DNA sequence: AAGTCGCGCAACCGCGTACAC
DNA sequence: AGTGTACGCGGTTGCGCGACT
C-alpha cells in the first residue's frame, strides 16, 4: 500500500491498513482500500464539483478513481465536504451529543443532523470513547442535568401532544397503520420551513417535537447533503413506536442513585424512562462498567434501549425444538462479560427474606424487587393463576437487569428460560422477548415465530383482543410497559406513584386498563 | 531508550431500505 | 411481483500516536 496521508488528518495514516492495494494493482482495475491520498481526495473533490453528490459508483467510471462508490461517499461525507467542522467537539457540542443520545440512542446519523458540520462517524467515535472513559472512571453515562433537560423537553413536547390528543384526533392504531403524520409534526415542520432544505417528513427527529429555543437546533448540511435520506424501518419504529406506549413514571436518580419519581406525562410519546435509569450506572443493558462487550464496542445487542430499535436476532439463537431448554444456549456458562460484571459489582446481601431490597439502587431494580416479591407472595398464597399470568410471570422472571446476583436470582436462574445470569443475558444472549434492548419489536417477533413458546409474554385478553396492534409495540423491557401489565399491582413502596400512574393509565386506556 | 498499552480515528463491512426497471 | 442497484446507517476493525513503565 502506497497511500500517503490525506489532507484531513496528516498525523496518521502513514501506512495503509488492511488489504489495501498498490497503485499498480489499482491501475489494473482493482479497487483501492485503506487511507485516502491527497491526490485521490483532489480527484473526488473535482468530481463532486463537476457532477454533484450522488451516483457514487460512477465516480470510478468518470474520474478513474480506484475507489468503490461506497468509499467515495464516505470520504466525501466524512472528510471532504466543505461544510465540515474539524477539530475537537466544543463543550456545547458534547452536551448536545449526550442529550441527543439520551433521546435517540445510537442514531448517529440523526444526531449528526442536529450537529452542524459534524458527521455521524465523528459522533459515534466520540460517544464510544466517551462511554469508555466514563465507565472507566465509574461515572454515569448520562449526567443528571442532561437527563433533566431531556425530560423537560419531552414534557413540553408531550404537553402539546396531549392537547392534541384531547382534541380527539389521535388514534394509535390507525395512525400506525396508515402512517398518518400527527398534526403536531406538521406544526413543527412549519417551524423549520425557513430552512434551505425541507427534511423528509418521516425523517424529522423526535426532538423536533420540543419547543425548545435551542438555536443549534436546525437541519444542517448533513440533512441538506442527503436530501434523499431514506427512512429505515428502525426510523419508522422510532417515529411511531411510542404511540403504543402509555404513561411513564419516570425514575430520577441523582449521582448517588437516590430515587425520586416523577410523573412525566400521560402522553404515549414519552421518550424513554430508561434513559434516566442509565444515569444511575446501575442499568447495565448498555454497557457494563468493565464490560468487555462495552469496551469492545459490541453494542448490537445492547443499547439503544429507547427509540433506536433494530430488529436483530441475538447472537446466540436458540432452537425452538430444544425441549425444556428454554432457549438456553448450548453453553450454560456465564459469559466473560457477566463474570467481569460480577467482579465489578459484588453481590449485595443475599438474605432470602429480603433478597433484593432496592435500598440503594434505582427504580428499575426496585420495580423488579417489588414484582418478584409480589410473585413470591402470590405463589405463596396459591392464588389462582391464569395461563396468562403464569407466562407473564415466567417471562418476567427473566427481567433481572441488575447483575448483582442474589440467592433469589440464583434460584430463579435455575428455572430461568435462559439459565444464565442476567448480566450475560443482557450482554450476550439478549432474548428477543424480554431482555432485548433493541426495542418494542420484540414481542411481535416472538409471537410471529412461535406463539407457543413459553417465554413469550402473553397479554391479558382485553389487550389482546382490542389493542393487539398497539400492544405488539409494547416493550416489556420498559418499566412503563411492565406497569401496564399490572406486574407491580401490589407494590407498597411505590404505591403512591403507581396510583398517580394508574390514574393516568385510566385516563388513557379507560376500560382497557385493568389496574 | 525501548517496549507496551490504550486511545482516537478513519475506513471497512454487512445489512436494510428505496427506487428503477 | 421480482430483481438489481444505489444509498445510507450502524457496528467493527486496524493503525498510528502518545502516555506510561
Coordinates of C-alpha atoms (C1' of nucleotides) in Angstrom, one line a residue:
Chain A
X1 CA 0.0 0.0 0.0
X2 CA 1.5 3.2 -1.0
X3 CA -1.1 5.5 0.4
X4 CA 0.1 8.8 1.7
X5 CA -1.6 10.7 4.5
X6 CA -4.5 12.6 3.2
X7 CA -5.3 16.2 3.8
X8 CA -7.7 15.7 6.6
X9 CA -5.6 14.3 9.3
X10 CA -2.0 14.1 8.3
X11 CA -0.8 12.9 11.7
X12 CA -1.9 9.4 10.8
X13 CA -2.2 7.1 8.0
X14 CA 1.4 6.9 7.1
X15 CA 0.8 3.4 6.3
X16 CA -2.0 1.6 4.7
X17 CA -4.4 -0.6 6.5
X18 CA -5.8 -4.0 5.9
X19 CA -5.7 -5.4 2.4
X20 CA -5.0 -2.2 0.6
X21 CA -3.9 -2.4 -2.9
X22 CA -1.0 -0.9 -4.5
X23 CA -1.4 1.8 -7.1
X24 CA -0.3 -0.7 -9.6
X25 CA -3.0 -3.1 -8.6
X26 CA -5.4 -0.3 -8.7
X27 CA -4.4 0.6 -12.1
X28 CA -5.2 -2.9 -13.2
X29 CA -8.8 -2.3 -12.4
X30 CA -8.9 -3.4 -8.8
X31 CA -10.2 -1.0 -6.2
X32 CA -8.0 0.7 -3.6
X33 CA -8.7 0.3 0.0
X34 CA -7.2 2.0 3.0
X35 CA -6.4 5.6 3.7
X36 CA -7.1 8.1 1.0
X37 CA -4.3 10.0 -0.6
X38 CA -4.3 13.7 -1.2
X39 CA -4.4 13.0 -4.9
X40 CA -7.5 10.8 -4.5
X41 CA -9.1 13.5 -2.4
X42 CA -8.5 16.0 -5.1
X43 CA -10.0 13.8 -7.7
X44 CA -13.0 13.2 -5.7
X45 CA -13.5 16.8 -4.9
X46 CA -13.2 17.7 -8.5
X47 CA -15.7 15.1 -9.4
X48 CA -18.2 16.3 -6.9
X49 CA -17.7 19.9 -8.1
X50 CA -18.5 18.8 -11.6
X51 CA -21.2 16.3 -11.1
X52 CA -22.5 16.9 -7.7
X53 CA -23.1 14.4 -5.0
X54 CA -24.7 11.1 -5.5
X55 CA -24.2 8.4 -8.1
X56 CA -21.0 7.4 -6.3
X57 CA -20.5 4.3 -8.2
X58 CA -20.0 6.4 -11.3
X59 CA -17.0 8.2 -9.7
X60 CA -14.7 5.4 -10.7
X61 CA -16.0 5.4 -14.2
X62 CA -15.8 9.1 -14.7
X63 CA -12.8 10.1 -12.8
X64 CA -10.7 7.0 -12.9
X65 CA -10.5 7.0 -9.1
X66 CA -9.9 3.4 -8.0
X67 CA -12.3 3.5 -5.1
X68 CA -15.7 2.0 -4.8
X69 CA -18.7 4.2 -4.6
X70 CA -19.2 3.5 -1.0
X71 CA -15.8 4.5 -0.1
X72 CA -16.2 7.7 -2.1
X73 CA -19.4 8.6 -0.4
X74 CA -17.8 8.0 3.0
X75 CA -14.7 10.0 2.2
X76 CA -16.8 12.9 0.9
X77 CA -19.3 12.9 3.7
X78 CA -16.8 12.5 6.5
X79 CA -13.8 14.5 5.3
X80 CA -14.2 16.4 2.1
X81 CA -17.5 18.2 2.5
X82 CA -16.8 21.9 2.6
X83 CA -19.2 22.4 5.5
X84 CA -17.5 20.1 7.8
X85 CA -16.4 21.3 11.2
X86 CA -13.0 20.0 12.0
X87 CA -11.4 19.7 15.4
X88 CA -12.5 18.7 18.8
X89 CA -16.0 19.0 19.9
X90 CA -16.9 22.0 21.9
X91 CA -18.4 21.7 25.3
X92 CA -21.8 22.7 23.8
X93 CA -21.5 20.1 21.2
X94 CA -20.6 17.5 23.8
X95 CA -23.6 18.4 25.8
X96 CA -25.7 18.2 22.8
X97 CA -24.4 14.8 21.8
X98 CA -25.1 13.4 25.2
X99 CA -28.6 14.9 25.2
X100 CA -29.3 13.6 21.7
X101 CA -28.0 10.2 22.7
X102 CA -30.2 10.2 25.7
X103 CA -33.1 10.8 23.4
X104 CA -32.2 8.8 20.3
X105 CA -29.9 6.1 21.2
X106 CA -27.3 5.1 18.7
X107 CA -28.9 7.0 15.9
X108 CA -25.6 8.6 14.8
X109 CA -26.9 10.0 11.5
X110 CA -29.9 11.6 13.3
X111 CA -27.6 13.1 15.8
X112 CA -25.3 14.3 13.1
X113 CA -28.2 16.1 11.5
X114 CA -28.6 18.0 14.7
X115 CA -25.0 19.0 14.9
X116 CA -23.9 21.3 12.1
X117 CA -20.7 20.2 10.5
X118 CA -20.3 17.0 12.3
X119 CA -20.6 13.6 10.9
X120 CA -22.2 10.5 12.2
X121 CA -18.9 8.8 12.3
X122 CA -17.3 11.5 14.3
X123 CA -20.2 11.5 16.8
X124 CA -20.1 7.7 17.0
X125 CA -16.4 7.7 17.7
X126 CA -16.8 10.4 20.3
X127 CA -19.6 8.6 22.0
X128 CA -17.8 5.3 22.1
X129 CA -14.7 6.8 23.6
X130 CA -16.7 8.8 26.0
X131 CA -18.5 5.8 27.1
X132 CA -15.3 4.0 27.8
X133 CA -13.9 6.9 29.7
X134 CA -16.9 7.3 31.9
X135 CA -17.3 3.7 32.6
X136 CA -13.6 3.5 33.5
X137 CA -14.0 6.3 35.9
X138 CA -17.3 5.0 37.3
X139 CA -19.3 7.9 36.1
X140 CA -22.9 7.6 34.9
X141 CA -23.3 7.6 31.2
X142 CA -25.8 10.4 31.3
X143 CA -25.2 13.3 33.6
X144 CA -28.2 14.1 35.7
X145 CA -28.6 17.6 34.3
X146 CA -28.9 16.3 30.8
X147 CA -31.4 13.8 31.9
X148 CA -33.5 16.5 33.3
X149 CA -33.1 18.6 30.2
X150 CA -34.3 15.7 28.1
X151 CA -37.1 15.1 30.5
X152 CA -38.2 18.7 30.4
X153 CA -38.0 18.8 26.7
X154 CA -40.1 15.7 26.4
X155 CA -42.5 17.1 28.9
X156 CA -43.0 20.2 26.9
X157 CA -43.5 18.4 23.7
X158 CA -45.7 15.9 25.2
X159 CA -47.9 18.5 26.7
X160 CA -48.5 19.7 23.2
X161 CA -49.2 16.2 22.1
X162 CA -51.6 15.7 25.0
X163 CA -53.5 18.7 24.0
X164 CA -53.8 17.3 20.5
X165 CA -54.9 14.1 22.0
X166 CA -57.7 15.7 23.9
X167 CA -59.0 17.2 20.7
X168 CA -59.8 13.6 19.7
X169 CA -57.6 13.4 16.7
X170 CA -55.3 10.8 17.9
X171 CA -55.8 7.2 17.2
X172 CA -53.0 4.9 17.8
X173 CA -53.9 2.0 15.6
X174 CA -55.0 3.9 12.6
X175 CA -52.1 6.2 12.9
X176 CA -49.6 3.5 13.0
X177 CA -51.2 1.5 10.2
X178 CA -51.8 4.3 7.9
X179 CA -48.7 6.3 8.6
X180 CA -50.7 9.3 9.4
X181 CA -48.5 12.0 10.4
X182 CA -49.6 13.6 13.6
X183 CA -50.5 17.2 13.0
X184 CA -48.0 18.1 15.6
X185 CA -45.3 17.0 13.4
X186 CA -46.5 19.3 10.6
X187 CA -46.6 22.1 13.1
X188 CA -43.0 21.5 13.9
X189 CA -42.2 21.1 10.4
X190 CA -43.7 24.6 9.8
X191 CA -41.4 25.9 12.4
X192 CA -38.5 24.9 10.3
X193 CA -39.8 25.7 6.9
X194 CA -37.5 28.5 6.5
X195 CA -34.6 26.1 6.2
X196 CA -33.0 25.8 2.9
X197 CA -33.8 22.1 2.7
X198 CA -37.1 20.7 3.6
X199 CA -36.5 17.5 5.5
X200 CA -38.5 14.4 4.7
X201 CA -41.4 14.3 6.9
X202 CA -40.6 11.0 8.4
X203 CA -37.2 12.0 9.0
X204 CA -38.0 14.6 11.5
X205 CA -36.1 13.7 14.6
X206 CA -38.1 13.3 17.7
X207 CA -36.7 16.3 19.3
X208 CA -38.3 18.5 16.7
X209 CA -41.2 18.0 19.0
X210 CA -39.6 20.0 21.5
X211 CA -40.5 23.6 21.5
X212 CA -37.0 24.4 22.5
X213 CA -35.4 27.6 21.6
X214 CA -32.2 25.9 21.1
X215 CA -30.5 27.8 18.4
X216 CA -28.4 24.9 17.3
X217 CA -31.5 23.1 16.5
X218 CA -31.8 23.0 12.9
X219 CA -31.3 20.9 9.9
X220 CA -27.8 21.3 8.8
X221 CA -25.6 20.3 6.0
X222 CA -26.0 16.7 6.8
X223 CA -29.6 16.9 6.0
X224 CA -29.1 19.1 3.1
X225 CA -26.3 17.0 1.8
X226 CA -28.6 14.0 1.8
X227 CA -31.9 15.3 0.9
X228 CA -33.0 11.9 -0.1
X229 CA -32.2 10.4 3.2
X230 CA -34.4 7.4 3.4
X231 CA -36.4 6.2 6.2
X232 CA -35.3 2.9 7.6
X233 CA -37.5 0.5 9.4
X234 CA -36.0 1.5 12.7
X235 CA -36.8 5.0 12.0
X236 CA -40.4 4.2 11.5
X237 CA -40.3 2.5 14.8
X238 CA -38.6 5.4 16.2
X239 CA -41.3 7.7 15.0
X240 CA -44.2 5.6 15.7
X241 CA -43.4 3.2 18.4
X242 CA -44.4 5.4 21.2
X243 CA -47.9 5.6 20.1
X244 CA -48.1 2.3 21.8
X245 CA -46.7 3.4 25.0
X246 CA -48.5 4.6 27.9
X247 CA -47.7 6.9 30.7
X248 CA -44.5 6.6 32.4
X249 CA -43.4 7.1 35.9
X250 CA -40.0 8.5 35.3
X251 CA -37.4 7.5 37.8
X252 CA -34.9 10.1 38.6
X253 CA -31.7 9.5 40.3
X254 CA -29.0 11.7 41.5
X255 CA -25.4 10.9 41.2
X256 CA -25.7 8.7 44.2
X257 CA -28.5 6.7 43.0
X258 CA -31.1 8.2 45.2
X259 CA -34.5 7.6 43.9
X260 CA -37.2 10.0 43.2
X261 CA -40.0 9.7 40.8
X262 CA -42.0 12.0 38.7
X263 CA -44.9 11.5 36.5
X264 CA -43.7 13.0 33.4
X265 CA -46.6 12.7 31.1
X266 CA -49.5 10.7 30.1
X267 CA -48.7 11.0 26.5
X268 CA -47.6 8.0 24.8
X269 CA -44.7 9.7 23.1
X270 CA -42.6 10.0 26.2
X271 CA -39.1 9.3 25.1
X272 CA -37.6 6.9 27.5
X273 CA -37.5 6.3 31.1
X274 CA -34.6 4.0 30.5
X275 CA -32.5 6.9 29.6
X276 CA -32.8 8.1 33.1
X277 CA -32.2 4.8 34.6
X278 CA -29.0 4.7 32.8
X279 CA -27.9 7.7 34.7
X280 CA -27.6 5.6 37.8
X281 CA -25.0 3.5 36.2
X282 CA -27.0 0.6 37.5
X283 CA -28.8 -0.4 34.5
X284 CA -26.3 -2.3 32.5
X285 CA -28.2 -3.0 29.5
X286 CA -26.0 -0.8 27.5
X287 CA -22.5 -1.0 28.8
X288 CA -21.4 -2.6 32.0
X289 CA -18.7 -1.0 33.9
X290 CA -15.8 -3.1 32.9
X291 CA -17.7 -5.0 30.4
X292 CA -15.7 -6.3 27.6
X293 CA -18.6 -6.1 25.4
X294 CA -18.9 -2.4 26.2
X295 CA -15.3 -1.8 25.9
X296 CA -15.1 -3.5 22.6
X297 CA -18.0 -1.6 21.4
X298 CA -20.1 -4.6 20.9
X299 CA -23.3 -2.8 21.2
X300 CA -25.5 -4.6 18.8
X301 CA -27.4 -6.4 21.5
X302 CA -27.3 -3.6 23.9
X303 CA -28.5 -0.1 23.6
X304 CA -30.3 1.7 22.3
X305 CA -32.8 0.9 24.8
X306 CA -35.1 3.6 23.7
X307 CA -36.2 4.6 20.3
X308 CA -33.3 3.3 18.4
X309 CA -34.6 -0.1 17.6
X310 CA -33.3 -2.5 15.2
X311 CA -34.7 -5.9 14.8
X312 CA -31.8 -8.2 15.2
X313 CA -31.7 -11.7 16.4
X314 CA -29.5 -12.3 19.4
X315 CA -26.1 -13.6 18.6
X316 CA -26.9 -16.9 20.1
X317 CA -30.1 -18.1 18.8
X318 CA -31.9 -21.0 20.4
X319 CA -33.5 -23.7 18.7
X320 CA -37.2 -23.9 19.3
X321 CA -37.2 -27.6 19.4
X322 CA -34.8 -27.7 22.3
X323 CA -37.1 -29.4 24.7
X324 CA -37.1 -27.9 28.1
X325 CA -34.1 -25.8 27.3
X326 CA -36.0 -22.5 27.5
X327 CA -33.9 -21.4 24.6
X328 CA -30.8 -21.9 26.7
X329 CA -27.7 -21.5 24.7
X330 CA -25.5 -24.5 24.3
X331 CA -23.2 -23.4 27.0
X332 CA -24.8 -22.5 30.3
X333 CA -21.6 -20.9 31.5
X334 CA -21.9 -17.2 32.1
X335 CA -20.1 -15.1 29.7
X336 CA -16.9 -13.3 30.4
X337 CA -18.8 -10.2 30.5
X338 CA -21.0 -11.3 33.2
X339 CA -18.2 -12.7 35.2
X340 CA -16.4 -9.4 34.8
X341 CA -19.5 -7.6 35.9
X342 CA -19.9 -9.8 38.9
X343 CA -16.4 -8.9 39.9
X344 CA -17.2 -5.2 39.5
X345 CA -20.5 -5.4 41.2
X346 CA -20.2 -7.8 44.1
X347 CA -23.4 -9.3 45.4
X348 CA -25.5 -7.5 47.9
X349 CA -26.9 -9.0 51.0
X350 CA -28.3 -12.3 49.8
X351 CA -30.8 -12.8 52.6
X352 CA -33.8 -14.6 51.2
X353 CA -36.3 -12.7 53.3
X354 CA -35.5 -9.5 51.6
X355 CA -33.1 -10.6 48.9
X356 CA -33.5 -7.7 46.6
X357 CA -34.0 -4.8 48.6
X358 CA -33.9 -1.7 46.5
X359 CA -32.4 0.3 49.2
X360 CA -29.5 1.8 47.3
X361 CA -30.4 1.1 43.8
X362 CA -32.5 2.5 41.1
X363 CA -36.1 2.3 40.3
X364 CA -35.9 -0.5 37.9
X365 CA -34.2 -2.6 40.4
X366 CA -36.8 -1.6 42.9
X367 CA -39.5 -2.5 40.4
X368 CA -38.0 -5.9 39.9
X369 CA -37.6 -6.4 43.5
X370 CA -41.2 -5.4 44.1
X371 CA -42.6 -7.5 41.4
X372 CA -40.5 -10.5 42.5
X373 CA -41.8 -10.1 45.9
X374 CA -45.3 -10.0 44.6
X375 CA -44.6 -13.1 42.6
X376 CA -43.5 -14.8 45.7
X377 CA -46.4 -13.6 47.6
X378 CA -48.8 -14.6 45.0
X379 CA -47.2 -18.0 44.7
X380 CA -47.2 -18.5 48.4
X381 CA -50.8 -17.5 48.6
X382 CA -51.6 -20.1 46.0
X383 CA -53.7 -17.7 44.1
X384 CA -55.4 -19.0 41.1
X385 CA -53.2 -18.2 38.2
X386 CA -54.4 -17.8 34.7
X387 CA -52.2 -19.1 32.0
X388 CA -51.5 -15.6 31.0
X389 CA -50.3 -14.8 34.5
X390 CA -48.1 -17.8 34.5
X391 CA -46.5 -16.9 31.3
X392 CA -46.2 -13.3 32.2
X393 CA -44.6 -14.2 35.5
X394 CA -42.3 -16.6 34.0
X395 CA -41.3 -14.1 31.4
X396 CA -40.9 -11.5 34.0
X397 CA -38.5 -13.6 35.9
X398 CA -36.0 -13.0 33.2
X399 CA -36.1 -9.4 33.8
X400 CA -33.2 -9.1 36.2
X401 CA -31.4 -6.2 35.0
X402 CA -29.0 -5.6 37.8
X403 CA -26.2 -8.0 37.6
X404 CA -25.7 -8.1 41.3
X405 CA -26.9 -11.6 41.9
X406 CA -28.6 -12.8 44.9
X407 CA -29.8 -16.1 46.1
X408 CA -33.2 -15.1 44.9
X409 CA -31.8 -14.6 41.5
X410 CA -29.8 -17.8 41.6
X411 CA -32.8 -19.7 42.5
X412 CA -34.8 -18.3 39.7
X413 CA -32.0 -18.7 37.4
X414 CA -32.2 -22.4 37.8
X415 CA -35.6 -22.2 36.3
X416 CA -34.8 -19.4 34.0
X417 CA -35.6 -19.8 30.4
X418 CA -32.1 -18.7 29.9
X419 CA -30.3 -20.5 32.6
X420 CA -27.7 -17.8 33.0
X421 CA -27.0 -14.6 34.7
X422 CA -29.0 -11.6 33.8
X423 CA -25.8 -9.8 33.0
X424 CA -24.9 -12.3 30.4
X425 CA -28.4 -12.3 29.2
X426 CA -28.1 -8.6 28.5
X427 CA -24.7 -8.7 27.0
X428 CA -24.6 -11.9 25.1
X429 CA -27.8 -13.7 24.6
X430 CA -30.3 -10.9 24.8
X431 CA -33.5 -12.9 24.2
X432 CA -36.0 -11.3 21.9
X433 CA -38.9 -11.5 24.2
X434 CA -37.9 -9.5 27.3
X435 CA -34.4 -8.6 27.6
X436 CA -33.7 -7.4 24.2
X437 CA -32.5 -3.9 24.2
X438 CA -33.5 -3.4 20.7
X439 CA -36.9 -2.3 21.3
X440 CA -40.6 -3.0 21.0
X441 CA -40.5 -5.2 18.1
X442 CA -39.6 -8.0 20.4
X443 CA -43.0 -9.2 21.2
X444 CA -44.2 -9.0 17.7
X445 CA -41.2 -11.0 16.6
X446 CA -41.5 -13.8 19.0
X447 CA -45.2 -14.0 18.6
X448 CA -44.8 -14.4 15.0
X449 CA -42.2 -17.1 15.3
X450 CA -43.7 -19.3 17.9
X451 CA -46.9 -18.4 19.7
X452 CA -46.4 -21.4 22.0
X453 CA -43.0 -20.5 23.2
X454 CA -43.1 -20.5 26.9
X455 CA -41.1 -17.4 27.4
X456 CA -43.2 -15.3 25.2
X457 CA -45.2 -13.0 27.4
X458 CA -48.9 -13.2 26.8
X459 CA -51.2 -10.3 27.1
X460 CA -54.3 -10.0 29.1
X461 CA -57.3 -10.8 26.9
X462 CA -58.6 -7.3 26.9
X463 CA -55.4 -6.1 25.4
X464 CA -55.0 -9.0 23.0
X465 CA -58.4 -8.6 21.5
X466 CA -58.8 -4.9 21.5
X467 CA -55.5 -3.3 21.1
X468 CA -53.5 -6.0 19.6
X469 CA -51.6 -3.8 17.2
X470 CA -50.7 -1.3 19.7
X471 CA -49.7 -3.9 22.2
X472 CA -47.4 -5.5 19.8
X473 CA -45.3 -2.5 20.1
X474 CA -45.1 -2.6 23.8
X475 CA -41.7 -3.4 25.0
X476 CA -41.6 -5.3 28.3
X477 CA -38.1 -4.1 28.9
X478 CA -39.7 -0.8 29.7
X479 CA -40.9 -0.2 33.2
X480 CA -43.9 1.7 31.9
X481 CA -44.9 -1.4 29.9
X482 CA -44.4 -3.5 32.9
X483 CA -46.7 -1.3 34.9
X484 CA -49.2 -1.6 32.2
X485 CA -49.4 -5.3 32.7
X486 CA -50.1 -4.9 36.4
X487 CA -47.0 -6.6 37.4
X488 CA -46.5 -4.3 40.2
X489 CA -50.0 -4.3 41.3
X490 CA -49.3 -4.9 44.9
X491 CA -46.5 -2.5 45.3
X492 CA -46.1 -1.0 48.6
X493 CA -43.2 1.3 48.5
X494 CA -44.2 2.8 45.2
X495 CA -47.9 2.6 45.6
X496 CA -48.3 6.3 45.7
X497 CA -46.6 6.8 42.5
X498 CA -48.4 3.9 41.0
X499 CA -51.7 5.4 42.0
X500 CA -50.9 8.5 40.1
X501 CA -49.7 6.4 37.3
X502 CA -52.8 4.3 37.4
X503 CA -54.9 7.4 37.2
X504 CA -53.1 8.4 34.1
X505 CA -53.5 5.0 32.7
X506 CA -57.1 5.1 33.4
X507 CA -57.4 8.3 31.6
X508 CA -55.6 7.0 28.6
X509 CA -56.9 3.5 28.3
X510 CA -60.2 3.6 30.0
X511 CA -61.7 0.2 30.3
X512 CA -58.7 -1.4 28.8
X513 CA -56.6 -0.6 31.8
X514 CA -57.2 -3.3 34.3
X515 CA -55.1 -1.7 37.0
Chain B
dA1 C1' 15.8 4.5 25.2
dA2 C1' 12.9 0.8 24.3
dG3 C1' 8.8 -1.7 24.9
dT4 C1' 3.9 -1.9 26.0
dC5 C1' -0.6 -0.4 26.2
dG6 C1' -4.6 2.2 25.4
dC7 C1' -6.9 5.8 22.8
dG8 C1' -8.7 8.1 18.9
dC9 C1' -9.9 7.9 14.5
dA10 C1' -10.5 6.6 9.6
dA11 C1' -12.2 3.3 6.9
dC12 C1' -14.4 -1.0 6.1
dC13 C1' -18.2 -4.3 6.2
dG14 C1' -22.8 -6.1 6.4
dC15 C1' -27.3 -5.2 6.2
dG16 C1' -31.6 -2.8 5.3
dT17 C1' -34.4 0.2 2.5
dA18 C1' -35.8 2.8 -1.5
dC19 C1' -36.1 3.0 -6.1
dA20 C1' -35.8 1.8 -11.0
dC21 C1' -36.6 -1.5 -14.3
Chain C
dA1 C1' -44.2 -9.1 -8.2
dG2 C1' -39.5 -9.9 -8.6
dT3 C1' -34.8 -8.4 -9.2
dG4 C1' -30.9 -5.5 -9.3
dT5 C1' -28.7 -1.3 -7.9
dA6 C1' -27.7 2.6 -5.2
dC7 C1' -27.5 4.5 -1.0
dG8 C1' -27.3 5.1 4.0
dC9 C1' -26.7 3.5 8.6
dG10 C1' -24.6 1.3 12.5
dG11 C1' -21.1 -1.7 14.1
dT12 C1' -16.4 -3.2 13.8
dT13 C1' -11.6 -3.2 12.8
dG14 C1' -6.9 -1.9 12.4
dC15 C1' -3.4 1.5 12.6
dG16 C1' -0.7 5.5 14.3
dC17 C1' 0.4 8.1 18.1
dG18 C1' 1.2 9.4 22.7
dA19 C1' 1.5 8.1 27.5
dC20 C1' 3.3 5.2 30.6
dT21 C1' 6.6 1.8 32.6

